Amino acid sequence: MLRANISYNNLDIMIPMVSRVEEIEEIKNILSKVKLELETELNHEIPMPRFGVMIEVPSISYILEDIIPYVDFFSVGSNDLIQYLLAVDRSNHKVSKFYDPFHPAVVRCLYYFASTINKKNKDIVVCGEMAGNPLCSMLLLSLGYKKLSMNYKEIARVKYTLRRVSVEKLELLGKEALHLKYAKDIRSLYENYANEQGLLKDIE
């Protein structure tokens, strides 16, 4: 990857399922060694790619401040993060009903990641089913996320929704959502607003 990047200098490398600082240090050390090997072989300096981390394991929320200095960008893997945060196997029909992106713990956790990383001027994006769900995309916008990554089939619906809402209004809803203790009440906040904008029928 580093060799291919010499001509383009547009490579980003992101590692998944990070749960401790040592994992990041080990990968970055490997990258540094490979970079040095290539520079020695080619006899000129080569660019170091931007380095990113997937936020999927809940333990990262307790060491985020330790991790930020090592990382250029973050991607929240919403599917796994919610699954592990709520101890719910979303593929198991017996318990999948408890998989809820509007759960207060999920909302507060997502807000913590966005607010903390934004303050450090690092990039953060959300991928997974939440990003491609119009109602959830409103929630994410309200919590401080500006970048969403989704299946191409969902892009049109999400763009249609977000072009018809107010970021300022969503930010107010986000502040309100952080103080609610029931998932159904948090969901209702965004459904009611979508309904006011004539969007609810389009995004259900």
Coordinates of N, CA and C in Angstrom, one line a residue:
M1 N 0.8 -1.2 0.0 CA 0.0 0.0 0.0 C 0.9 1.3 0.0
L2 N 1.9 1.2 0.8 CA 2.8 2.4 0.8 C 3.5 2.6 -0.5
R3 N 3.9 1.5 -1.2 CA 4.6 1.6 -2.5 C 3.6 2.2 -3.5
A4 N 2.3 1.7 -3.5 CA 1.4 2.2 -4.4 C 1.0 3.7 -4.2
N5 N 1.1 4.1 -3.0 CA 0.8 5.5 -2.6 C 1.8 6.5 -3.0
I6 N 3.0 6.1 -3.4 CA 4.0 7.0 -3.7 C 3.6 8.0 -4.8
S7 N 2.9 7.5 -5.8 CA 2.5 8.3 -7.0 C 1.3 9.1 -6.7
Y8 N 0.5 8.7 -5.7 CA -0.8 9.4 -5.5 C -1.0 10.2 -4.2
N9 N -0.3 9.7 -3.2 CA -0.4 10.4 -1.9 C -1.8 10.6 -1.4
N10 N -2.7 9.6 -1.6 CA -4.1 9.8 -1.1 C -4.5 8.6 -0.3
L11 N -3.6 7.9 0.3 CA -3.9 6.7 1.0 C -4.3 7.0 2.5
D12 N -5.4 6.4 2.9 CA -5.7 6.4 4.4 C -5.7 4.9 4.8
I13 N -5.2 4.7 6.0 CA -5.2 3.3 6.5 C -6.0 3.4 7.9
M14 N -7.0 2.5 8.0 CA -7.8 2.5 9.2 C -7.9 1.0 9.7
I15 N -7.7 0.9 11.0 CA -7.7 -0.4 11.7 C -9.0 -0.6 12.5
P16 N -9.6 -1.8 12.4 CA -10.9 -2.1 13.1 C -10.7 -2.6 14.5
M17 N -11.9 -2.7 15.2 CA -12.0 -3.4 16.5 C -10.9 -3.0 17.5
V18 N -10.6 -1.7 17.5 CA -9.5 -1.3 18.5 C -10.1 -1.2 19.9
S19 N -9.3 -1.7 20.8 CA -9.8 -1.7 22.2 C -8.7 -1.2 23.2
R20 N -7.5 -1.0 22.7 CA -6.4 -0.6 23.5 C -5.3 0.2 22.8
V21 N -4.6 1.0 23.5 CA -3.5 1.9 22.8 C -2.4 1.0 22.2
E22 N -2.1 -0.1 22.8 CA -1.0 -0.9 22.3 C -1.2 -1.4 20.9
E23 N -2.5 -1.7 20.6 CA -2.8 -2.1 19.2 C -2.4 -1.0 18.2
I24 N -2.7 0.2 18.5 CA -2.4 1.3 17.6 C -0.9 1.5 17.5
E25 N -0.2 1.5 18.7 CA 1.2 1.6 18.7 C 1.9 0.6 17.8
E26 N 1.5 -0.7 17.9 CA 2.1 -1.8 17.2 C 1.9 -1.6 15.7
I27 N 0.7 -1.2 15.2 CA 0.5 -1.0 13.8 C 1.3 0.2 13.3
K28 N 1.3 1.3 14.1 CA 2.1 2.4 13.6 C 3.6 2.2 13.6
N29 N 4.1 1.3 14.5 CA 5.5 1.0 14.5 C 5.8 0.2 13.2
I30 N 4.9 -0.8 12.9 CA 5.0 -1.6 11.6 C 5.1 -0.6 10.4
L31 N 4.1 0.3 10.4 CA 4.1 1.3 9.2 C 5.4 2.1 9.1
S32 N 5.9 2.5 10.3 CA 7.1 3.3 10.3 C 8.3 2.4 9.8
K33 N 8.4 1.2 10.2 CA 9.5 0.3 9.7 C 9.4 0.0 8.2
V34 N 8.2 -0.2 7.7 CA 8.0 -0.4 6.3 C 8.3 0.8 5.5
K35 N 7.9 2.0 6.0 CA 8.3 3.2 5.4 C 9.8 3.4 5.3
L36 N 10.5 3.1 6.3 CA 11.9 3.3 6.3 C 12.6 2.3 5.3
E37 N 12.1 1.0 5.3 CA 12.6 0.0 4.4 C 12.4 0.5 2.9
L38 N 11.2 1.1 2.6 CA 11.0 1.6 1.3 C 11.9 2.7 0.9
E39 N 12.0 3.6 1.9 CA 12.9 4.8 1.6 C 14.3 4.4 1.4
T40 N 14.8 3.4 2.1 CA 16.1 2.9 1.9 C 16.3 2.2 0.5
E41 N 15.2 1.5 0.1 CA 15.2 0.8 -1.1 C 15.2 1.7 -2.3
L42 N 14.3 2.8 -2.2 CA 14.1 3.7 -3.3 C 15.0 4.9 -3.2
N43 N 15.6 5.2 -2.1 CA 16.5 6.3 -1.9 C 15.8 7.6 -2.0
H44 N 14.6 7.7 -1.6 CA 13.9 9.0 -1.4 C 12.7 8.8 -0.4
E45 N 12.3 10.0 0.1 CA 11.3 10.0 1.1 C 10.0 9.6 0.5
I46 N 9.2 8.9 1.3 CA 7.8 8.5 0.8 C 6.8 9.0 1.8
P47 N 5.6 9.4 1.4 CA 4.6 10.0 2.3 C 4.1 8.9 3.3
M48 N 3.8 9.3 4.5 CA 3.1 8.5 5.5 C 1.6 8.7 5.3
P49 N 0.8 7.7 5.2 CA -0.6 7.8 5.0 C -1.3 8.3 6.3
R50 N -2.5 8.9 6.1 CA -3.3 9.2 7.3 C -3.7 7.9 8.0
F51 N -3.7 8.0 9.3 CA -4.0 6.8 10.1 C -5.3 6.9 10.8
G52 N -6.2 5.9 10.7 CA -7.5 6.0 11.4 C -7.9 4.8 12.2
V53 N -8.9 5.0 13.0 CA -9.3 3.9 13.9 C -10.8 3.8 13.8
M54 N -11.3 2.5 13.8 CA -12.8 2.3 13.9 C -13.2 2.2 15.3
I55 N -14.2 3.0 15.7 CA -14.8 2.9 17.0 C -16.0 1.9 17.0
E56 N -15.7 0.7 17.5 CA -16.7 -0.3 17.5 C -16.8 -1.0 18.9
V57 N -15.7 -1.0 19.7 CA -15.6 -1.6 21.0 C -15.9 -0.6 22.1
P58 N -16.9 -0.8 22.9 CA -17.3 0.2 23.9 C -16.1 0.7 24.8
S59 N -15.2 -0.2 25.1 CA -14.1 0.2 26.0 C -13.3 1.4 25.5
I60 N -13.4 1.6 24.2 CA -12.6 2.8 23.6 C -13.1 4.1 24.2
S61 N -14.4 4.1 24.7 CA -14.9 5.4 25.2 C -14.2 5.8 26.5
Y62 N -13.5 4.8 27.2 CA -12.8 5.2 28.4 C -11.4 5.5 28.2
I63 N -10.9 5.3 27.0 CA -9.5 5.6 26.7 C -9.3 6.5 25.4
L64 N -10.5 7.1 25.1 CA -10.5 8.0 23.9 C -9.4 9.1 23.9
E65 N -9.3 9.7 25.1 CA -8.3 10.8 25.2 C -6.9 10.3 25.0
D66 N -6.6 9.1 25.4 CA -5.3 8.5 25.2 C -5.0 8.2 23.8
I67 N -6.1 7.8 23.0 CA -6.0 7.4 21.7 C -5.8 8.5 20.7
I68 N -6.6 9.6 20.9 CA -6.7 10.7 20.0 C -5.3 11.2 19.4
P69 N -4.3 11.4 20.3 CA -3.0 11.9 19.7 C -2.4 11.0 18.7
Y70 N -2.7 9.7 18.6 CA -2.1 8.7 17.7 C -2.9 8.7 16.3
V71 N -4.0 9.3 16.3 CA -5.0 9.1 15.2 C -5.3 10.4 14.4
D72 N -5.4 10.2 13.1 CA -5.8 11.4 12.2 C -7.3 11.4 12.0
F73 N -7.9 10.3 12.0 CA -9.4 10.3 11.8 C -10.0 9.1 12.4
F74 N -11.3 9.2 12.7 CA -12.1 8.1 13.3 C -13.3 7.8 12.5
S75 N -13.7 6.5 12.6 CA -15.0 6.1 11.9 C -15.8 5.3 13.0
V76 N -17.0 5.7 13.3 CA -17.8 5.0 14.2 C -18.5 3.9 13.5
G77 N -18.2 2.6 13.8 CA -18.9 1.5 13.2 C -20.2 1.3 14.0
S78 N -21.3 1.9 13.6 CA -22.5 1.9 14.4 C -23.1 0.6 14.7
N79 N -23.0 -0.3 13.7 CA -23.6 -1.7 13.9 C -23.0 -2.4 15.1
D80 N -21.7 -2.5 15.0 CA -21.0 -3.3 16.1 C -21.0 -2.5 17.4
L81 N -20.9 -1.2 17.4 CA -20.9 -0.4 18.6 C -22.2 -0.6 19.4
I82 N -23.3 -0.5 18.7 CA -24.6 -0.6 19.4 C -24.7 -2.0 19.9
Q83 N -24.4 -3.0 19.1 CA -24.5 -4.4 19.4 C -23.7 -4.7 20.7
Y84 N -22.5 -4.3 20.8 CA -21.7 -4.6 21.9 C -22.0 -3.7 23.1
L85 N -22.5 -2.5 22.9 CA -22.8 -1.6 24.0 C -24.1 -2.1 24.7
L86 N -25.0 -2.7 23.9 CA -26.3 -3.1 24.5 C -26.3 -4.6 24.7
A87 N -25.2 -5.3 24.4 CA -25.1 -6.8 24.6 C -26.2 -7.5 23.9
V88 N -26.5 -7.1 22.6 CA -27.6 -7.6 21.8 C -27.0 -8.1 20.5
D89 N -27.3 -9.4 20.2 CA -26.9 -10.0 18.9 C -28.1 -9.6 17.9
R90 N -27.8 -8.6 17.0 CA -28.9 -8.2 16.2 C -29.3 -9.2 15.2
S91 N -28.6 -10.3 15.0 CA -28.9 -11.3 14.0 C -29.8 -12.4 14.7
N92 N -29.9 -12.3 16.0 CA -30.7 -13.3 16.8 C -32.1 -12.7 17.0
H93 N -33.1 -13.3 16.3 CA -34.5 -12.8 16.3 C -35.1 -12.7 17.7
K94 N -34.5 -13.5 18.7 CA -35.1 -13.6 20.0 C -34.7 -12.3 20.8
V95 N -33.6 -11.7 20.5 CA -33.2 -10.5 21.2 C -33.0 -9.3 20.4
S96 N -33.2 -9.4 19.1 CA -32.9 -8.3 18.2 C -33.7 -7.0 18.4
K97 N -34.9 -7.3 19.0 CA -35.8 -6.1 19.3 C -35.2 -5.1 20.3
F98 N -34.1 -5.6 21.0 CA -33.5 -4.7 22.0 C -32.3 -3.9 21.4
Y99 N -32.1 -4.2 20.1 CA -31.1 -3.4 19.3 C -31.7 -2.1 18.9
D100 N -31.3 -1.0 19.6 CA -32.0 0.3 19.4 C -31.1 1.4 19.3
P101 N -30.9 2.1 18.1 CA -30.0 3.2 18.0 C -30.4 4.4 18.8
F102 N -31.7 4.4 19.2 CA -32.2 5.5 20.0 C -32.1 5.3 21.5
H103 N -31.5 4.2 21.9 CA -31.3 3.9 23.3 C -30.5 5.0 24.0
P104 N -30.9 5.5 25.2 CA -30.1 6.6 25.8 C -28.6 6.4 25.9
A105 N -28.2 5.2 26.2 CA -26.8 4.9 26.3 C -26.1 5.1 25.0
V106 N -26.7 4.7 23.9 CA -26.2 4.8 22.5 C -26.1 6.3 22.2
V107 N -27.1 7.0 22.4 CA -27.2 8.5 22.1 C -26.1 9.2 22.9
R108 N -26.0 9.0 24.1 CA -25.0 9.7 25.0 C -23.5 9.3 24.6
C109 N -23.4 8.0 24.2 CA -22.0 7.5 23.8 C -21.6 8.2 22.5
L110 N -22.6 8.2 21.5 CA -22.3 8.8 20.3 C -22.0 10.3 20.4
Y111 N -22.7 11.0 21.3 CA -22.5 12.4 21.5 C -21.1 12.6 22.1
Y112 N -20.7 11.7 23.1 CA -19.3 11.9 23.7 C -18.2 11.7 22.6
F113 N -18.4 10.8 21.7 CA -17.4 10.6 20.7 C -17.3 11.8 19.8
A114 N -18.4 12.3 19.3 CA -18.4 13.4 18.4 C -17.9 14.7 19.1
S115 N -18.4 15.0 20.3 CA -17.9 16.2 20.9 C -16.5 16.2 21.3
T116 N -16.0 15.1 21.8 CA -14.6 15.0 22.2 C -13.6 15.1 21.0
I117 N -14.0 14.3 19.9 CA -13.1 14.3 18.7 C -13.2 15.6 18.0
N118 N -14.3 16.2 17.9 CA -14.5 17.5 17.2 C -13.7 18.6 17.9
K119 N -13.6 18.6 19.2 CA -12.8 19.5 20.0 C -11.3 19.4 19.7
K120 N -10.9 18.2 19.3 CA -9.5 18.0 18.9 C -9.2 18.3 17.5
N121 N -10.2 18.7 16.7 CA -10.1 19.0 15.3 C -9.7 17.8 14.5
K122 N -10.2 16.6 14.9 CA -9.9 15.4 14.1 C -11.2 15.0 13.4
D123 N -11.0 14.4 12.2 CA -12.2 13.9 11.5 C -12.9 12.8 12.1
I124 N -14.2 12.8 12.1 CA -15.0 11.6 12.5 C -16.2 11.4 11.6
V125 N -16.4 10.2 11.2 CA -17.5 9.8 10.3 C -18.3 8.6 11.0
V126 N -19.5 8.5 10.6 CA -20.3 7.3 11.1 C -20.6 6.5 9.9
C127 N -20.4 5.2 10.0 CA -20.8 4.2 9.0 C -21.7 3.2 9.6
G128 N -22.3 2.3 8.8 CA -23.2 1.3 9.2 C -24.7 1.7 9.0
E129 N -25.6 1.0 9.5 CA -27.0 1.1 9.2 C -27.6 2.5 9.7
M130 N -27.0 3.0 10.8 CA -27.5 4.3 11.3 C -27.3 5.4 10.2
A131 N -26.1 5.4 9.6 CA -25.8 6.5 8.7 C -26.8 6.5 7.5
G132 N -27.2 5.3 7.1 CA -28.1 5.1 5.9 C -29.6 5.2 6.2
N133 N -29.9 5.4 7.5 CA -31.3 5.5 7.9 C -31.7 7.0 8.1
P134 N -32.7 7.5 7.3 CA -32.9 8.9 7.3 C -33.2 9.5 8.7
L135 N -34.0 8.8 9.5 CA -34.3 9.3 10.9 C -33.1 9.3 11.8
C136 N -32.3 8.2 11.7 CA -31.0 8.1 12.4 C -30.0 9.2 12.0
S137 N -30.1 9.5 10.7 CA -29.1 10.5 10.2 C -29.5 11.9 10.8
M138 N -30.8 12.1 11.1 CA -31.1 13.3 11.8 C -30.6 13.3 13.2
L139 N -30.7 12.2 13.9 CA -30.1 12.0 15.2 C -28.6 12.3 15.2
L140 N -27.9 11.7 14.2 CA -26.5 11.9 14.2 C -26.1 13.4 13.9
L141 N -26.8 14.0 13.0 CA -26.5 15.4 12.8 C -26.8 16.2 14.1
S142 N -27.8 15.9 14.8 CA -28.1 16.6 16.0 C -27.0 16.4 17.1
L143 N -26.2 15.4 17.0 CA -25.2 15.1 18.0 C -23.8 15.6 17.6
G144 N -23.7 16.2 16.5 CA -22.5 16.8 16.1 C -21.7 16.1 14.9
Y145 N -22.3 15.1 14.3 CA -21.7 14.4 13.2 C -22.0 15.2 11.9
K146 N -21.0 15.3 11.1 CA -21.1 16.0 9.8 C -20.8 15.1 8.6
K147 N -20.3 14.0 8.9 CA -19.9 13.0 7.8 C -20.6 11.7 8.0
L148 N -21.2 11.2 7.0 CA -21.9 9.9 7.1 C -21.4 9.0 5.9
S149 N -21.2 7.7 6.2 CA -20.8 6.8 5.1 C -21.9 5.7 5.1
M150 N -22.4 5.4 3.9 CA -23.5 4.5 3.8 C -23.5 3.8 2.5
N151 N -24.3 2.7 2.4 CA -24.5 2.0 1.1 C -25.1 3.0 0.1
Y152 N -24.6 2.9 -1.1 CA -25.0 3.9 -2.2 C -26.5 3.9 -2.4
K153 N -27.2 2.8 -2.1 CA -28.7 2.8 -2.3 C -29.4 3.7 -1.3
E154 N -28.7 4.0 -0.2 CA -29.4 4.9 0.8 C -29.1 6.4 0.6
I155 N -28.2 6.7 -0.2 CA -27.7 8.1 -0.3 C -28.9 9.0 -0.7
A156 N -29.7 8.7 -1.7 CA -30.8 9.6 -2.1 C -31.8 9.9 -1.0
R157 N -32.2 8.9 -0.2 CA -33.2 9.1 0.8 C -32.6 10.0 1.9
V158 N -31.3 9.7 2.3 CA -30.7 10.5 3.3 C -30.5 12.0 2.9
K159 N -30.0 12.2 1.7 CA -29.9 13.5 1.1 C -31.2 14.3 1.1
Y160 N -32.2 13.6 0.6 CA -33.6 14.2 0.5 C -34.0 14.7 1.9
T161 N -33.8 13.9 2.9 CA -34.2 14.2 4.3 C -33.4 15.4 4.8
L162 N -32.1 15.3 4.7 CA -31.2 16.3 5.4 C -31.3 17.6 4.7
R163 N -31.7 17.7 3.4 CA -31.8 19.0 2.8 C -33.1 19.7 3.2
R164 N -33.9 19.0 3.9 CA -35.2 19.6 4.3 C -35.3 19.8 5.8
V165 N -34.2 19.7 6.5 CA -34.3 20.0 8.0 C -33.3 21.1 8.3
S166 N -33.5 21.6 9.5 CA -32.6 22.7 10.0 C -31.6 22.1 11.0
V167 N -30.3 22.4 10.7 CA -29.3 21.9 11.6 C -29.4 22.5 13.0
E168 N -29.8 23.8 13.0 CA -30.0 24.5 14.3 C -31.1 23.9 15.1
K169 N -32.2 23.5 14.5 CA -33.3 22.9 15.2 C -32.9 21.5 15.7
L170 N -32.1 20.8 14.8 CA -31.7 19.4 15.2 C -30.7 19.5 16.4
E171 N -29.9 20.5 16.4 CA -28.9 20.6 17.6 C -29.7 20.8 18.9
L172 N -30.8 21.5 18.8 CA -31.7 21.7 20.0 C -32.3 20.4 20.4
L173 N -32.7 19.6 19.4 CA -33.3 18.3 19.7 C -32.2 17.4 20.3
G174 N -31.0 17.5 19.8 CA -29.9 16.7 20.4 C -29.7 17.0 21.8
K175 N -29.7 18.2 22.2 CA -29.5 18.6 23.6 C -30.6 18.1 24.5
E176 N -31.8 18.1 23.9 CA -33.0 17.5 24.7 C -32.9 16.0 24.8
A177 N -32.4 15.4 23.7 CA -32.4 13.9 23.7 C -31.4 13.4 24.7
L178 N -30.3 14.1 25.0 CA -29.3 13.7 26.0 C -29.8 13.6 27.4
H179 N -31.0 14.2 27.6 CA -31.5 14.2 29.0 C -32.7 13.3 29.2
L180 N -33.1 12.6 28.1 CA -34.2 11.7 28.2 C -33.7 10.3 28.5
K181 N -34.6 9.6 29.2 CA -34.2 8.2 29.7 C -34.9 7.1 29.0
Y182 N -35.8 7.4 28.1 CA -36.5 6.3 27.4 C -36.2 6.4 25.9
A183 N -35.9 5.3 25.3 CA -35.6 5.3 23.8 C -36.8 5.7 23.0
K184 N -38.0 5.3 23.5 CA -39.2 5.7 22.7 C -39.4 7.2 22.7
D185 N -39.0 7.9 23.8 CA -39.2 9.3 23.9 C -38.1 10.0 23.0
I186 N -36.9 9.5 22.9 CA -35.9 10.1 22.0 C -36.3 9.9 20.6
R187 N -36.8 8.7 20.2 CA -37.2 8.5 18.8 C -38.4 9.4 18.5
S188 N -39.3 9.6 19.4 CA -40.4 10.5 19.2 C -40.0 11.9 18.9
L189 N -39.0 12.4 19.5 CA -38.5 13.7 19.3 C -38.2 13.9 17.8
Y190 N -37.5 13.0 17.2 CA -37.1 13.1 15.8 C -38.3 12.8 14.8
E191 N -39.1 11.8 15.2 CA -40.3 11.5 14.4 C -41.2 12.7 14.4
N192 N -41.4 13.4 15.5 CA -42.3 14.6 15.5 C -41.8 15.7 14.7
Y193 N -40.5 15.9 14.7 CA -39.9 16.9 13.9 C -40.0 16.6 12.4
A194 N -39.7 15.3 12.1 CA -39.8 14.9 10.7 C -41.3 15.1 10.2
N195 N -42.2 14.8 11.1 CA -43.6 14.9 10.7 C -44.0 16.4 10.5
E196 N -43.4 17.3 11.3 CA -43.6 18.7 11.1 C -43.1 19.2 9.8
Q197 N -42.0 18.6 9.3 CA -41.4 18.9 8.0 C -42.0 18.2 6.8
G198 N -43.1 17.4 7.1 CA -43.7 16.6 6.1 C -42.8 15.5 5.6
L199 N -41.9 15.0 6.4 CA -41.0 14.0 6.0 C -41.3 12.6 6.5
L200 N -42.1 12.4 7.5 CA -42.2 11.2 8.2 C -42.7 10.0 7.3
K201 N -43.6 10.3 6.4 CA -44.1 9.3 5.5 C -43.0 8.9 4.5
D202 N -42.1 9.8 4.2 CA -41.1 9.4 3.2 C -39.9 8.6 3.8
I203 N -39.8 8.7 5.1 CA -38.6 8.1 5.7 C -38.9 6.9 6.5
E204 N -40.2 6.6 6.7 CA -40.5 5.4 7.5 C -40.2 4.1 6.7

